[in-house]
Backbone as JSON, one array per atom type, in Angstrom:
{
  "sequence": "XXXXXXXXXXXXXXXXXXXXXXXXXXXXXXXXXXXXXXXXXXXXXXXXXXXXXXXXXXXXXXXXXXXXXXXXXXXXXXXXXXXXXXXXXXXXXXXXXXXXXXXXXXXX",
  "N": [[3.79, -18.15, 9.59], [2.55, -19.45, 7.06], [-0.35, -20.23, 5.22], [-0.85, -23.49, 3.94], [-0.71, -24.15, 0.54], [-3.22, -25.73, -1.39], [-4.21, -28.13, -3.86], [-6.36, -26.92, -6.29], [-8.92, -27.45, -8.53], [-9.08, -25.99, -11.84], [-11.05, -23.06, -12.17], [-14.32, -22.94, -13.46], [-16.81, -21.27, -15.26], [-20.25, -21.45, -14.68], [-22.07, -21.04, -16.94], [-24.18, -21.19, -19.8], [-23.3, -20.65, -22.91], [-24.39, -21.25, -25.39], [-27.18, -21.34, -25.04], [-27.69, -18.66, -24.4], [-26.84, -17.38, -26.77], [-28.65, -18.49, -28.59], [-31.13, -17.49, -27.7], [-30.77, -14.77, -28.22], [-30.53, -14.72, -31.0], [-33.06, -15.38, -31.8], [-34.62, -13.14, -31.62], [-37.18, -11.37, -32.9], [-37.32, -8.69, -33.47], [-34.83, -7.72, -33.96], [-32.51, -6.02, -36.06], [-30.25, -6.99, -37.38], [-29.71, -10.13, -37.26], [-27.51, -12.04, -36.98], [-25.25, -10.37, -36.56], [-26.06, -8.88, -34.33], [-26.38, -10.87, -32.38], [-23.76, -11.82, -32.15], [-22.52, -9.55, -31.19], [-23.68, -9.24, -28.65], [-23.0, -11.54, -27.31], [-21.88, -13.51, -24.51], [-18.77, -12.75, -22.85], [-15.69, -14.57, -23.04], [-14.0, -14.0, -21.05], [-15.1, -14.31, -18.56], [-14.33, -16.7, -17.55], [-11.85, -16.46, -16.46], [-9.49, -16.92, -13.87], [-9.19, -15.1, -10.97], [-6.35, -13.92, -9.43], [-4.61, -13.62, -6.33], [-2.35, -12.02, -4.01], [-0.7, -11.94, -0.83], [0.35, -10.43, 2.31], [1.66, -10.58, 5.64], [1.99, -8.31, 7.23], [1.59, -4.72, 7.06], [3.85, -3.44, 6.3], [6.2, -2.04, 4.0], [8.41, -3.61, 3.3], [7.63, -6.19, 3.86], [7.35, -9.73, 3.4], [5.87, -11.03, 0.45], [3.33, -13.27, -0.39], [2.22, -15.69, -2.73], [1.18, -16.11, -6.15], [-2.32, -16.78, -5.42], [-5.44, -18.38, -6.12], [-8.69, -16.78, -5.98], [-10.6, -18.45, -4.84], [-9.08, -20.09, -3.13], [-8.08, -18.17, -1.35], [-10.47, -17.33, -0.17], [-11.23, -19.72, 1.1], [-9.17, -20.04, 3.01], [-9.63, -17.72, 4.49], [-12.24, -18.23, 5.49], [-11.67, -20.45, 7.07], [-10.26, -19.32, 9.08], [-7.52, -19.04, 8.88], [-6.07, -16.77, 8.42], [-5.93, -15.47, 10.77], [-5.97, -12.59, 12.69], [-6.09, -11.15, 10.41], [-4.78, -10.36, 7.12], [-2.9, -8.58, 4.63], [-3.97, -7.98, 1.43], [-3.88, -8.15, -2.18], [-4.98, -7.88, -5.58], [-3.25, -9.67, -8.05], [-0.87, -7.85, -9.83], [-1.94, -5.41, -9.25], [-1.49, -2.38, -7.38], [-1.98, -1.45, -4.59], [-2.32, -2.74, -1.26], [-4.9, -4.27, 0.7], [-6.84, -4.61, 3.73], [-7.66, -7.85, 4.79], [-9.77, -8.23, 6.45], [-12.01, -6.97, 5.58], [-12.5, -8.1, 3.19], [-14.21, -9.57, 0.41], [-14.03, -12.31, -1.01], [-15.74, -13.88, -2.44], [-16.78, -12.38, -4.5], [-15.04, -12.69, -6.56], [-15.05, -15.25, -7.39]],
  "CA": [[2.79, -19.19, 9.46], [1.9, -19.35, 5.77], [-1.25, -21.33, 4.92], [-0.33, -24.42, 2.95], [-1.55, -24.2, -0.66], [-3.76, -27.02, -1.78], [-4.57, -28.17, -5.28], [-7.75, -26.58, -6.59], [-9.14, -27.56, -9.98], [-9.34, -24.7, -12.48], [-12.42, -22.54, -12.05], [-15.1, -22.82, -14.7], [-18.02, -20.49, -15.05], [-21.37, -22.32, -15.01], [-23.09, -20.47, -17.81], [-24.3, -21.89, -21.08], [-23.27, -19.62, -23.96], [-25.25, -21.65, -26.51], [-28.53, -20.91, -24.71], [-27.73, -17.21, -24.5], [-26.75, -17.02, -28.18], [-29.88, -18.9, -29.24], [-32.18, -16.54, -27.31], [-30.52, -13.5, -28.89], [-30.76, -14.84, -32.44], [-34.49, -15.55, -32.03], [-35.29, -11.87, -31.43], [-37.78, -11.0, -34.18], [-37.2, -7.26, -33.67], [-33.44, -7.35, -34.25], [-32.24, -5.67, -37.46], [-29.19, -7.86, -37.91], [-29.73, -11.26, -36.34], [-26.19, -12.6, -36.72], [-24.37, -9.34, -36.0], [-26.53, -8.53, -32.99], [-26.08, -11.99, -31.47], [-22.31, -11.85, -31.93], [-22.18, -8.38, -30.37], [-24.19, -9.41, -27.29], [-22.6, -12.83, -26.75], [-21.06, -13.38, -23.3], [-17.32, -12.81, -23.01], [-14.99, -15.73, -22.49], [-13.21, -13.51, -19.93], [-15.74, -14.72, -17.32], [-13.69, -17.93, -17.1], [-10.53, -16.18, -15.91], [-9.34, -17.05, -12.42], [-8.55, -13.93, -10.4], [-5.29, -14.34, -8.52], [-4.27, -12.66, -5.27], [-1.17, -12.24, -3.19], [-0.91, -11.33, 0.48], [1.46, -10.32, 3.24], [1.17, -10.61, 7.01], [2.01, -6.97, 7.8], [1.43, -3.66, 6.06], [5.18, -2.89, 6.02], [6.62, -2.11, 2.6], [9.39, -4.67, 3.12], [7.08, -7.49, 4.26], [7.36, -10.76, 2.36], [4.6, -11.2, -0.25], [3.07, -14.66, -0.73], [1.24, -15.87, -3.8], [-0.25, -15.85, -6.26], [-3.3, -17.8, -5.07], [-6.77, -18.06, -6.67], [-9.67, -16.22, -5.04], [-11.24, -19.57, -4.14], [-8.19, -20.49, -2.05], [-8.05, -17.08, -0.38], [-11.73, -17.4, 0.56], [-11.19, -20.9, 1.97], [-8.29, -19.71, 4.14], [-10.32, -16.72, 5.29], [-13.34, -18.92, 6.17], [-11.1, -21.37, 8.05], [-9.58, -18.54, 10.1], [-6.06, -19.18, 8.73], [-5.45, -15.45, 8.4], [-5.93, -14.93, 12.13], [-6.59, -11.26, 12.79], [-6.13, -10.56, 9.07], [-3.58, -10.13, 6.32], [-3.08, -7.53, 3.63], [-4.03, -8.67, 0.15], [-4.15, -7.38, -3.39], [-5.07, -8.65, -6.81], [-1.94, -9.69, -8.72], [-0.73, -6.81, -10.84], [-2.45, -4.15, -8.72], [-0.5, -1.81, -6.49], [-2.29, -1.25, -3.18], [-2.79, -3.86, -0.43], [-6.07, -3.96, 1.53], [-7.04, -5.51, 4.86], [-8.54, -8.97, 4.48], [-10.92, -8.2, 7.36], [-13.17, -6.45, 4.85], [-12.47, -8.7, 1.85], [-15.27, -10.49, 0.01], [-13.47, -13.05, -2.13], [-16.84, -14.45, -3.24], [-17.01, -11.54, -5.68], [-14.06, -13.05, -7.6], [-15.14, -16.69, -7.66]],
  "C": [[1.99, -19.02, 8.17], [0.92, -20.51, 5.6], [-0.67, -22.2, 3.82], [-1.24, -24.45, 1.74], [-2.02, -25.62, -0.92], [-4.12, -26.97, -3.25], [-6.05, -27.89, -5.44], [-7.93, -26.7, -8.09], [-9.43, -26.19, -10.58], [-10.81, -24.33, -12.39], [-13.08, -22.5, -13.42], [-16.38, -22.1, -14.38], [-19.21, -21.3, -15.52], [-22.44, -21.64, -15.85], [-23.05, -21.17, -19.16], [-24.38, -20.85, -22.17], [-24.17, -19.98, -25.13], [-26.68, -21.19, -26.28], [-28.66, -19.41, -24.88], [-27.69, -16.77, -25.96], [-28.05, -17.35, -28.9], [-31.0, -17.91, -28.95], [-32.0, -15.21, -28.03], [-30.82, -13.59, -30.38], [-32.23, -15.02, -32.77], [-35.28, -14.26, -31.86], [-35.84, -11.38, -32.76], [-37.68, -9.51, -34.46], [-35.77, -6.81, -33.98], [-33.26, -7.08, -35.74], [-31.27, -6.64, -38.1], [-29.03, -9.03, -36.95], [-28.34, -11.76, -35.99], [-25.27, -11.58, -36.07], [-24.75, -8.98, -34.58], [-26.2, -9.62, -31.98], [-24.59, -12.03, -31.16], [-21.89, -10.7, -31.02], [-22.56, -8.58, -28.9], [-23.77, -10.72, -26.63], [-21.74, -12.62, -25.51], [-19.58, -13.48, -23.61], [-16.77, -14.11, -22.45], [-14.15, -15.32, -21.3], [-13.8, -13.92, -18.59], [-15.07, -15.96, -16.74], [-12.33, -17.69, -16.47], [-10.54, -16.31, -14.4], [-8.6, -15.81, -11.93], [-7.57, -14.4, -9.33], [-4.94, -13.21, -7.55], [-2.93, -13.02, -4.64], [-1.41, -11.52, -1.87], [0.39, -11.23, 1.24], [0.88, -10.18, 4.64], [1.13, -9.24, 7.66], [1.92, -5.95, 6.68], [2.77, -3.03, 5.67], [5.54, -3.06, 4.55], [7.57, -3.26, 2.33], [8.9, -6.05, 3.49], [7.09, -8.46, 3.09], [5.96, -10.94, 1.79], [4.48, -12.65, -0.68], [2.04, -14.73, -1.85], [1.92, -16.05, -5.12], [-1.11, -17.08, -5.9], [-4.64, -17.41, -5.68], [-7.71, -17.56, -5.58], [-10.34, -17.32, -4.23], [-10.39, -20.03, -2.96], [-8.14, -19.43, -0.95], [-9.33, -17.11, 0.47], [-11.73, -18.57, 1.53], [-10.33, -20.62, 3.2], [-8.97, -18.71, 5.08], [-11.43, -17.38, 6.12], [-12.84, -19.85, 7.28], [-10.36, -20.65, 9.17], [-8.06, -18.61, 10.02], [-5.35, -17.84, 8.72], [-5.45, -14.78, 9.77], [-6.66, -13.6, 12.2], [-6.57, -10.52, 11.47], [-4.76, -10.45, 8.43], [-3.88, -8.96, 5.41], [-2.97, -8.18, 2.27], [-4.19, -7.67, -0.99], [-4.3, -8.35, -4.56], [-3.71, -8.56, -7.49], [-1.93, -8.64, -9.81], [-1.25, -5.45, -10.39], [-1.47, -3.65, -7.66], [-0.8, -1.86, -5.0], [-2.76, -2.53, -2.51], [-3.95, -3.37, 0.43], [-6.17, -4.98, 2.65], [-8.03, -6.62, 4.47], [-9.76, -9.02, 5.39], [-12.18, -7.71, 6.66], [-13.26, -7.05, 3.45], [-13.67, -9.62, 1.62], [-14.79, -11.23, -1.24], [-14.52, -13.75, -2.97], [-17.07, -13.67, -4.52], [-16.12, -11.96, -6.86], [-14.13, -14.52, -7.99], [-16.19, -16.95, -8.7]]
}
């Protein structure tokens, strides 16, 4: 019983980099206004969607489903689609963990 994937628009991070850059460049105590602002500017990596995969049992040979974005995993978890739980991992990572203790909000 695999949850049916649904279309989810790409995740965007709701921060305004222009405001952050402006505040940093207005620091009257900074030695190097331009260099300091560039060094402290927010990373664009915040916009990356973290992807997960899961399997229904902890067995090494169990079929792995995915990848799915964290937002989708959280929705399935909230809707009870994982039943008593699945085993999940971030794509590219080795170990699977029980979804009963997962907080997918941390990745959204």
